Coordinates of C-alpha atoms and ligand atoms in Angstrom, one line a residue:
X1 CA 10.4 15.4 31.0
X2 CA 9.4 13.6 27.9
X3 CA 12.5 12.2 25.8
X4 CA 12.1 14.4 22.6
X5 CA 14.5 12.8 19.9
X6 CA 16.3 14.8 17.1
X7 CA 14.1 13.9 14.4
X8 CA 15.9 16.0 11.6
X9 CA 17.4 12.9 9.8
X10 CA 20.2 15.6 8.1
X11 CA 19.9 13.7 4.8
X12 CA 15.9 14.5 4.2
X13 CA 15.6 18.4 3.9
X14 CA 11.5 18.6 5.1
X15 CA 11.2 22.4 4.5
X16 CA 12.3 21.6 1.1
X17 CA 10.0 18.5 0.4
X18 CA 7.4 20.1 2.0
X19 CA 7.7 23.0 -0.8
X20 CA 6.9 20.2 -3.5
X21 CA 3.5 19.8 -2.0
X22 CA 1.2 22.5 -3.6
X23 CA -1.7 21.0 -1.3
X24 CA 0.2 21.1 2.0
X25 CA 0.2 25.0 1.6
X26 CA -3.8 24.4 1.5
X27 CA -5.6 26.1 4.7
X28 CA -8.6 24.1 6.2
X29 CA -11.3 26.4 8.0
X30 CA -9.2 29.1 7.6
X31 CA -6.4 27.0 9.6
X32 CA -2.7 25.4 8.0
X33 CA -3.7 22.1 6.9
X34 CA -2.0 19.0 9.3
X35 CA -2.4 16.2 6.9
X36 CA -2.0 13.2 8.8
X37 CA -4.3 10.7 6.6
X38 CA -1.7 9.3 4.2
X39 CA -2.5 5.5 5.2
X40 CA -5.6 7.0 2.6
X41 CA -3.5 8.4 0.4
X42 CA -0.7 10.8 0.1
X43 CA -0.6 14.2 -1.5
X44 CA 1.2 15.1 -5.0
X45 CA 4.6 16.4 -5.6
X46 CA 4.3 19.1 -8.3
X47 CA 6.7 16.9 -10.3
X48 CA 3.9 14.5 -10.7
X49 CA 1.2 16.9 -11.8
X50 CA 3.4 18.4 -14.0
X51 CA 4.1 15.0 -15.7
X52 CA 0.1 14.6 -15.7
X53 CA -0.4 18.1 -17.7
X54 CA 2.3 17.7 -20.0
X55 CA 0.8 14.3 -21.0
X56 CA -2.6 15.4 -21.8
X57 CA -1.0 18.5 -23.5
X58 CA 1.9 17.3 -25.6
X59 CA 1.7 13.6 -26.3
X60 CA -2.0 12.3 -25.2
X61 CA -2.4 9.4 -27.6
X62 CA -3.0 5.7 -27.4
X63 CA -0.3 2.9 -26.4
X64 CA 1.3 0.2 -28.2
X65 CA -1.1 0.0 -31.4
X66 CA -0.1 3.3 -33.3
X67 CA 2.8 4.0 -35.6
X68 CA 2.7 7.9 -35.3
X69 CA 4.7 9.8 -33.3
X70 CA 2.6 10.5 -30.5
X71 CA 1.6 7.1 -29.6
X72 CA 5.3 5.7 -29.9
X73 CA 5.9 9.0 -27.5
X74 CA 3.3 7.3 -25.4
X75 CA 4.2 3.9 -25.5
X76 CA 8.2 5.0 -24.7
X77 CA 7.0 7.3 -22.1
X78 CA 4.7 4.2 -20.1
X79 CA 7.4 1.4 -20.7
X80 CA 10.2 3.8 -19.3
X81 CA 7.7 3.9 -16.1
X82 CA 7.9 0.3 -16.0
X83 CA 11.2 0.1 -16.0
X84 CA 11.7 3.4 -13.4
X85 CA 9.1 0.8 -11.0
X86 CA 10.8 -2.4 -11.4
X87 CA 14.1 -0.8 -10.6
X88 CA 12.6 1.0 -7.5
X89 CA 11.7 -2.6 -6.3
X90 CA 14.6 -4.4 -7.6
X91 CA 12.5 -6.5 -10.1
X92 CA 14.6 -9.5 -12.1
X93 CA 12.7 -8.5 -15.5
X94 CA 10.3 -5.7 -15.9
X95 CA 8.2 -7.5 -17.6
X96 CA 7.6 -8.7 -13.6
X97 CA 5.4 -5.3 -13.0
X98 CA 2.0 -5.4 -14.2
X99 CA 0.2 -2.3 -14.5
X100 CA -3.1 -2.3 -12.5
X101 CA -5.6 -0.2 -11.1
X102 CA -4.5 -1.0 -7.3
X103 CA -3.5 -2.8 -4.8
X104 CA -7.5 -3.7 -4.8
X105 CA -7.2 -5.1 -8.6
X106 CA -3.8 -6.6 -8.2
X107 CA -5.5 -8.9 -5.0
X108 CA -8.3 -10.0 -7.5
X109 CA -6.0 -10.6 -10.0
X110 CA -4.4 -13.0 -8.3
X111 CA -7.0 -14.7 -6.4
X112 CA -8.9 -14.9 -9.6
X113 CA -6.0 -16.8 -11.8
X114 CA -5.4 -18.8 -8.8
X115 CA -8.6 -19.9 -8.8
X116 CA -9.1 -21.1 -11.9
X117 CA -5.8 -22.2 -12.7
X118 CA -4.4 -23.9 -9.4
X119 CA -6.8 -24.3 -6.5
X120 CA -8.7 -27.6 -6.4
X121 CA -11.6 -28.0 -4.1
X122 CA -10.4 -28.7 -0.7
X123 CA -7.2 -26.3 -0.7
X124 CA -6.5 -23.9 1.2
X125 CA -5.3 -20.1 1.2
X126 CA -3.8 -18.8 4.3
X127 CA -4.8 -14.7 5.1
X128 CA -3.9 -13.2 8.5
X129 CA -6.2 -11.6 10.9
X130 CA -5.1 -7.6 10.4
X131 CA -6.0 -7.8 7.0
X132 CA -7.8 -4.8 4.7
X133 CA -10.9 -6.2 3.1
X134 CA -9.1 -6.2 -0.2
X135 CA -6.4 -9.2 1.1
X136 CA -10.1 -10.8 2.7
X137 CA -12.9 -10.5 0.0
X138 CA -11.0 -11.5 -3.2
X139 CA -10.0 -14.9 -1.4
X140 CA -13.3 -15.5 0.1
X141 CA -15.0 -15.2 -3.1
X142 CA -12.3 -17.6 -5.2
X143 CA -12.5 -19.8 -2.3
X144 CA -16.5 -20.4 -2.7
X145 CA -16.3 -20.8 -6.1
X146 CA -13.4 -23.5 -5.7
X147 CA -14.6 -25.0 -2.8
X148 CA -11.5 -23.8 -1.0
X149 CA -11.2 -23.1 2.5
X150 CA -9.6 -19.7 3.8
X151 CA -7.3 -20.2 6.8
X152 CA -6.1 -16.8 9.3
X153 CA -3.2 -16.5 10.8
X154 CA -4.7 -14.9 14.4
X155 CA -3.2 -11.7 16.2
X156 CA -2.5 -11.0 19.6
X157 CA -3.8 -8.1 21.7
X158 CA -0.5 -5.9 20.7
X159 CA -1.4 -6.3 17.3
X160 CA 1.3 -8.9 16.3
X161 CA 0.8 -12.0 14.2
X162 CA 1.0 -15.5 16.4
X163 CA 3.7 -17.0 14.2
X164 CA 3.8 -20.4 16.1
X165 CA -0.3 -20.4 15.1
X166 CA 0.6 -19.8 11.9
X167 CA 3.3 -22.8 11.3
X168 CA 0.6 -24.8 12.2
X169 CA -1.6 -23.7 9.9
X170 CA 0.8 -24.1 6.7
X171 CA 0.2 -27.8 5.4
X172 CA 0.0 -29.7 2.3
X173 CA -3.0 -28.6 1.3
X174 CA -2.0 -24.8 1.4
X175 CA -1.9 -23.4 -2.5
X176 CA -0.9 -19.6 -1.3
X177 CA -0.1 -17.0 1.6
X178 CA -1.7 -13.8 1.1
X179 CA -1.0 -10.8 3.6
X180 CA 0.0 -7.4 4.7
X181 CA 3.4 -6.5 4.9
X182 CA 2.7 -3.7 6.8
X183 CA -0.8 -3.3 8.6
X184 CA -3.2 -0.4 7.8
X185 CA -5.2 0.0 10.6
X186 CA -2.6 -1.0 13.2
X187 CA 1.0 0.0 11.8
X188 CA 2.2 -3.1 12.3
X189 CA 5.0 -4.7 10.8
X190 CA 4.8 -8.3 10.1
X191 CA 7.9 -10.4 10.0
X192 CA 7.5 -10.9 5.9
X193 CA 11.4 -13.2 5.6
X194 CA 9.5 -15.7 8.2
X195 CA 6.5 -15.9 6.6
X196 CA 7.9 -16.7 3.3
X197 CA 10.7 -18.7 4.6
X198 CA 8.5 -21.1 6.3
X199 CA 6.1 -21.6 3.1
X200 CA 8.5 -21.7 0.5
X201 CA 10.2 -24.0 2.5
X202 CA 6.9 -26.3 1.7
X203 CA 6.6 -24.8 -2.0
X204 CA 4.2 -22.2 -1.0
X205 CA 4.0 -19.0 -3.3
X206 CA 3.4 -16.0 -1.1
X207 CA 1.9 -12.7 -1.7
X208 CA 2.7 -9.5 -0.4
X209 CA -0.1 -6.8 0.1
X210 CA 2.5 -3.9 0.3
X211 CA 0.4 -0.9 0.1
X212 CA 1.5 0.5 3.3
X213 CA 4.9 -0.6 2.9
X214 CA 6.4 0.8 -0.2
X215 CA 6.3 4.2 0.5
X216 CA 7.7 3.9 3.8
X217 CA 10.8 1.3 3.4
X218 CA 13.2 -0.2 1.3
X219 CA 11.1 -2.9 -1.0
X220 CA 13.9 -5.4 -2.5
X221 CA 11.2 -8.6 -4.5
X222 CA 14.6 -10.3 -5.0
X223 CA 16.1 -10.4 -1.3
X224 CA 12.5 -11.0 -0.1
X225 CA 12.2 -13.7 -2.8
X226 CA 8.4 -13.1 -2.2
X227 CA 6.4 -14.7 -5.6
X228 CA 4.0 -11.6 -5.9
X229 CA 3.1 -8.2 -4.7
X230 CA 0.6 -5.4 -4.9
X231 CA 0.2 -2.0 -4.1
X232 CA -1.2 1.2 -5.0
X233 CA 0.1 4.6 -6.7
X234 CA -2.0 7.0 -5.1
X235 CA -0.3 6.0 -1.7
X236 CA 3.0 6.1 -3.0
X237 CA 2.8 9.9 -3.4
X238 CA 1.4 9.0 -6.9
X239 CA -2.1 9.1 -9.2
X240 CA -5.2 7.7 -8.2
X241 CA -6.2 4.4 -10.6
X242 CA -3.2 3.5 -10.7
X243 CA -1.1 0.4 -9.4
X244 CA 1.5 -2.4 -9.6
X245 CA 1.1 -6.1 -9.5
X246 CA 4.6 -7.5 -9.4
X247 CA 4.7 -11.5 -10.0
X248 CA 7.8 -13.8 -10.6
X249 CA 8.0 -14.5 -14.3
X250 CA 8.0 -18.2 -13.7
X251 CA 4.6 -17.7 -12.0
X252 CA 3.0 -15.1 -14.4
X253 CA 3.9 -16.9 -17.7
X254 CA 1.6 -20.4 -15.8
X255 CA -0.9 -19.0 -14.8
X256 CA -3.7 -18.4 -17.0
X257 CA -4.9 -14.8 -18.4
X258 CA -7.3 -12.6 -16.2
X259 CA -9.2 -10.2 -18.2
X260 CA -9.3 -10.9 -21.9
X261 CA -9.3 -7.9 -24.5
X262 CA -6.9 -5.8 -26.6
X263 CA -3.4 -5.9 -26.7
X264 CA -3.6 -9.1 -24.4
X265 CA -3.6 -11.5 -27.1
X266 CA -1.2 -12.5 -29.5
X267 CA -3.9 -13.6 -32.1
X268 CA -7.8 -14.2 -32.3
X269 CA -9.9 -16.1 -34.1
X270 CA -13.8 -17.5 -33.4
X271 CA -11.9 -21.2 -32.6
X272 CA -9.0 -19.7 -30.4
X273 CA -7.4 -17.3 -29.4
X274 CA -3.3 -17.1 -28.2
X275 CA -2.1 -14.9 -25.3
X276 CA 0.7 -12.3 -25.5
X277 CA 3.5 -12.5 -23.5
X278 CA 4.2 -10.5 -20.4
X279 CA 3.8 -7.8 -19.2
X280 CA 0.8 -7.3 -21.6
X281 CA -1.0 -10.6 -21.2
X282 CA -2.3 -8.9 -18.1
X283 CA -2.6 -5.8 -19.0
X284 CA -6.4 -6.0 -21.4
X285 CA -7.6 -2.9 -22.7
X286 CA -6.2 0.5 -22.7
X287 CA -5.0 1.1 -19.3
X288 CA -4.6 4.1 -17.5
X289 CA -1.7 5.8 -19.4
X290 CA -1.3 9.2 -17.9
X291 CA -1.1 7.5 -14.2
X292 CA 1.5 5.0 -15.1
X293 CA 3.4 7.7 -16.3
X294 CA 2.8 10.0 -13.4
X295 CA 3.8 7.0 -11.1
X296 CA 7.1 6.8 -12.9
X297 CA 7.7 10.1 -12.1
X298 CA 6.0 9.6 -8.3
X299 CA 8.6 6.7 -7.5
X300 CA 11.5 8.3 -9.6
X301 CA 10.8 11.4 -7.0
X302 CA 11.0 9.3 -4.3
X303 CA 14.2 7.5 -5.2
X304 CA 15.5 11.1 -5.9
X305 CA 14.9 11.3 -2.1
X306 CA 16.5 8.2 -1.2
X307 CA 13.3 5.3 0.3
X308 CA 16.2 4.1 2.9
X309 CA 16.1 8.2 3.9
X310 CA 12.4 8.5 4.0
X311 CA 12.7 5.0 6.1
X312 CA 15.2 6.2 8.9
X313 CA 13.0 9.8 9.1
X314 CA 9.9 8.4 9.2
X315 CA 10.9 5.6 12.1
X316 CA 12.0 8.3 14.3
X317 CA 9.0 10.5 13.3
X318 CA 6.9 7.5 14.3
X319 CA 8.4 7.0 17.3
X320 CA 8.1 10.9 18.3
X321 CA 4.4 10.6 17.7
X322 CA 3.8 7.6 19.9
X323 CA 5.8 9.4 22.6
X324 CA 4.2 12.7 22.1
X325 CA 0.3 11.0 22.5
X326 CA 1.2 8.9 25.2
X327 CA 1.0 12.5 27.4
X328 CA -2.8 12.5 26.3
X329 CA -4.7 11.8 29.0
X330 CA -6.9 8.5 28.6
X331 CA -5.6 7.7 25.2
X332 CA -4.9 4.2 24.3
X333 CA -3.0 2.8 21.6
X334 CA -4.5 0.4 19.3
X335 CA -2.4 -2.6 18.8
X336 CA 1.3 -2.2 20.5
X337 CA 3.5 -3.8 17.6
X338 CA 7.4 -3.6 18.4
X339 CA 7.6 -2.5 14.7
X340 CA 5.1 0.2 13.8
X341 CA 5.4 1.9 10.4
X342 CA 3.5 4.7 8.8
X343 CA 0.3 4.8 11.0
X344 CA -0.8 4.7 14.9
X345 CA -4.4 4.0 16.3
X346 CA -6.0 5.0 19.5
X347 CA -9.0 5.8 21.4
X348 CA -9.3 8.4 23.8
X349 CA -11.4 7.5 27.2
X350 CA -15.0 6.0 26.1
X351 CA -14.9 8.8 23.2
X352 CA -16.2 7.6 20.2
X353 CA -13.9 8.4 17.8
X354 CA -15.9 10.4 15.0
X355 CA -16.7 12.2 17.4
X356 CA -12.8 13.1 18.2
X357 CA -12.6 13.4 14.2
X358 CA -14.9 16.0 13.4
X359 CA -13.4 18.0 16.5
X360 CA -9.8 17.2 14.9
X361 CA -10.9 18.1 11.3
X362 CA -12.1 21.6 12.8
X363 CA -9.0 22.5 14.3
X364 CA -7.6 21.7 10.9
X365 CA -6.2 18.4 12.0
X366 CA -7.1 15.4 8.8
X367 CA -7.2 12.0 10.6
X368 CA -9.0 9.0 9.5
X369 CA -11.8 7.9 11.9
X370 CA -13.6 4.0 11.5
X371 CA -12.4 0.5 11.0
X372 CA -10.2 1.5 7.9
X373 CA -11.6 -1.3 6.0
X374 CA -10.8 -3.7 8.2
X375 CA -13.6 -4.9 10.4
X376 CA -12.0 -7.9 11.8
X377 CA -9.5 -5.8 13.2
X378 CA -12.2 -3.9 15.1
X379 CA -13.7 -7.0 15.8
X380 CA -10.9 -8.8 17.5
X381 CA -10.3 -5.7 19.7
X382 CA -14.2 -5.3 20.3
X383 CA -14.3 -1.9 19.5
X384 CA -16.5 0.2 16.8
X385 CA -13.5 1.9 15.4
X386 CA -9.8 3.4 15.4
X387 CA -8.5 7.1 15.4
X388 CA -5.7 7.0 12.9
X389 CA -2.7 9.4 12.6
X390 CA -0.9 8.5 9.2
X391 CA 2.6 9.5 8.1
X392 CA 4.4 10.4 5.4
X393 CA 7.5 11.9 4.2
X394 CA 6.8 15.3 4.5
X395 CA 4.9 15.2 7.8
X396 CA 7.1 17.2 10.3
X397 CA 7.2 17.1 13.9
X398 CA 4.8 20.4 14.0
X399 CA 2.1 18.2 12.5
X400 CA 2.6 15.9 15.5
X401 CA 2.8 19.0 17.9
X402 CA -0.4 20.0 16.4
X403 CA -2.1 17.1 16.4
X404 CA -1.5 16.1 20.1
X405 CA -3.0 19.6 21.0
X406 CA -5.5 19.2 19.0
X407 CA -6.6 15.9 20.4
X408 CA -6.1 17.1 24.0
X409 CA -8.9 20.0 23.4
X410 CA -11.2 18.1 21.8
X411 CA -10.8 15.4 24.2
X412 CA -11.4 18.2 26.9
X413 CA -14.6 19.3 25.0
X414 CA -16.0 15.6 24.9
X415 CA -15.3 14.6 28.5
Ligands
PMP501 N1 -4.4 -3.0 1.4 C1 -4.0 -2.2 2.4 C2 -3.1 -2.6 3.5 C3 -4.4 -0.8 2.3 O1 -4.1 0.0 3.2 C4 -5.3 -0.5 1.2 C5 -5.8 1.0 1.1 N2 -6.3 1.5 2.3 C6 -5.6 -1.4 0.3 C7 -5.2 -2.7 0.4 C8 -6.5 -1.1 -0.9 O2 -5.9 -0.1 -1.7 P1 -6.6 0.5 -2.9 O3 -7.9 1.0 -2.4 O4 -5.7 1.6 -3.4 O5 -6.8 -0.5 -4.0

C-alpha cells in the first residue's frame, strides 16, 4: 500500500480558501475544473477583484501629480500597497520595492542598469543552467552590448545545481549572480544562503528570480541578505501586469535610472535633467495603479493565511503528488531535486506530452505541456518538453486524485 500522508495541515481551512476562488467553481467541458497550472499563474481571490472594481468605481484617478481628492485617494491607496509588500518580504525601507510590470521587467531592469552603469567589457555575470528565458535573455543581450561574458552554473541529471562547479566559476571578474530561487520547469529548490554566501563573500551582488518562490514560502530579503529580487503578481494569487523589483537601497540609489519619464525626475531642463529619489526614480510614467493596489490586497490575503502555513501545506501536498504519480505506469519524473516546491515534471512512456495535455485538458484536468520557457532545461535533459502539474494554495488532494486518473487513462488511450 502506498504511504498516503495527512495532508490537512489543521491551520489552512482548503474548503474555505477554496470558496474565495470564483474561478475554481468554473466547469471545463462540462467537468469541475482541476487547475493545476499555477507555475503560469494563479487564480484570484474575490478579495482582489473586489479591490480592482472598487478602484475603477470609486477613486480611479491618477497618482502622485494631483491635489484632488481622488488622486491623493489613489496615491494613499498604491503607497499603502508598497508598504503591505515590503512588509510581506521583510524589506529595510519600502522605498526597497519598485513597482514593475514582472518578474520579466524587473530582470531587464536590472541587467540594463548593470550594464551601463557597472559592467566593463570583459566581466562577467554568472546565470544557472535551470533558468526561465527571462533570468537568460536580459543578461545575454547586456552582455553583448558590454562585451561581457555570461557564465552558467551547470545541473545534474536530478535537476540540482553543481555547487562545487559553481565556486569555480565565481572570480574577480564576476560583476553579478542572477538565478532562480525556485525552478519553474523542475521544482527545484536551489540552496539561495550558499549562493549568496559564497559571492558576497567576494563582494558579489546577487539576484533573486523569485517568481516561483514567493507564493510558496517564507521570503525574508533581510535574513537572505540577497541585493535584489523580482517576481510577478499574477503568480502570487495577484493581477496580471503587475510586479516587484526589490533592491537594497545602497544599490538602487548607484545605479543609474532605467526608463526616463514622468514622475522619475526631480527636475528637467534641455541641459539636464536630476533624478527623483526612490522608489520613484524607477518607476517612469504612470504605472499600473489598479494592479499594485490589487496586489496589496493579493499579498495582504495571503499573509491573512499565514505564507509559513501555505508553506507546511503545500510541502506535504507536493510530496503527496510525487507519491501518488509514481503508481503511473511508465511515468518519469523530470529532474529529482531533494527540495521540490510548487511544480513537478514528467513524461509518460515515449508519449509526447501535448499529446497527454490535450487528453488531460478533456478530462478537465489544466496542466502545462512544453519547455516552460526554458529550453535549456529541455536541452540538457534531451527531451522536447515537460508535463507540468503546478500547485497552489488551494489545490486539494482531489485535484491530485484526479489528475493521476486522469493521466492513467489518457496514458492508456495513447499506448
Ligand atoms: N522566472 C520564472 C522562474 C518564472 O516562472 C516566470 C514565469 N513563468 C518568469 C520568470 C517570468 O514571469 P513573468 O512572465 O510574469 O514576467
Amino acid at each position: 500500500m502506498q504511504h498516503v500522508p495527512d495532508i490537512a495541515a489543521p491551520a489552512l481551512d482548503i474548503d474555505k480558501i477554496r470558496k474565495d476562488f470564483p474561478l475554481l467553481q468554473e466547469k471545463v467541458y462540462g467537468k469541475p475544473l482541476v487547475y493545476l497550472d499555477n507555475s503560469a499563474t494563479t487564480q484570484k481571490p474575490q478579495v482582489v477583484l473586489d479591490t480592482l472594481e472598487r478602484y475603477y468605481k470609486h477613486y480611479n484617478s491618477n497618482v502622485h501629480r494631483g491635489v484632488h481628492h481622488l488622486s491623493q485617494v489613489a496615491s494613499e491607496e498604491y503607497e499603502a500597497a508598497r508598504h503591505i509588500i515590503a512588509g510581506f518580504i521583510n524589506a529595510a525601507h519600502s522605498e526597497e520595492v519598485i513597482f514593475t510590470k514582472g518578474t520579466t521587467d524587473s530582470i531587464n531592469l536590472i541587467a540594463n542598469v548593470f550594464g551601463r552603469g557597472v559592467i566593463k567589457p570583459g566581466d562577467e555575470v554568472i546565470v544557472s543552467a535551470m533558468e526561465h528565458h527571462s533570468n537568460i535573455v536580459p543578461w545575454q543581450i547586456m552582455c553583448e552590448d558590454r562585451g561581457a561574458v555570461l557564465k552558467v552554473i551547470p545541473m545534474d541529471e536530478n535537476g540540482e545545481l553543481m555547487m562545487s562547479e559553481y565556486t569555480k566559476l565565481l572570480s574577480d571578474k564576476t560583476r553579478i549572480v542572477s538565478v532562480a530561487y525556485v525552478s519553474n520547469s523542475l521544482g527545484t529548490v536551489n540552496p539561495v544562503r550558499e549562493i549568496i554566501a559564497q559571492a558576497h563573500a567576494r563582494n558579489i551582488p546577487v539576484m533573486l528570480d523569485a517568481a516561483q518562490a514567493v507564493q510558496h514560502m517564507p521570503l525574508d530579503v533581510q535574513e537572505l541578505d540577497v541585493d535584489f529580487i523580482a517576481f510577478s503578481g499574477h503568480k502570487l494569487y495577484g493581477p496580471t501586469g503587475i510586479g516587484i523589483l526589490y533592491g537594497k537601497r545602497e544599490w538602487l540609489d548607484k545605479l543609474p535610472p532605467y526608463q526616463g519619464g514622468g514622475d522619475m525626475i526631480k527636475t528637467v531642463t534641455f541641459a539636464k535633467t536630476t533624478y527623483n529619489v526612490l522608489p520613484f526614480k524607477y518607476e517612469a510614467g504612470t504605472p499600473d495603479i489598479s494592479g499594485a493596489i490589487g496586489l496589496g490586497a493579493a499579498v495582504k490575503y495571503v499573509q491573512e493565511i499565514g505564507i509559513e502555513h501555505i508553506h507546511a501545506y503545500e510541502e506535504q501536498l507536493v510530496q503527496y503528488a510525487v507519491e501518488q504519480l509514481s503508481t503511473v505506469e511508465g511515468l518519469r519524473f523530470i529532474g529529482n531535486p531533494k527540495h521540490r516546491s510548487g511544480a513537478i515534471s514528467f513524461l509518460v512512456d515515449t508519449i509526447h506530452p501535448y499529446d497527454l495535455g490535450e487528453l488531460l485538458d478533456k478530462q478537465g484536468v489544466a496542466i502545462r505541456t512544453g519547455h516552460h520557457c526554458a529550453e535549456p532545461v529541455m536541452d540538457f535533459f534531451c527531451i522536447p518538453g515537460t508535463v507540468r502539474a503546478s500547485f497552489g494554495m488551494y489545490t486539494n488532494k482531489e485535484d491530485i486524485d484526479r489528475l493521476v486518473v486522469a493521466v492513467n487513462r489518457a496514458a492508456g488511450m495513447l499506448r
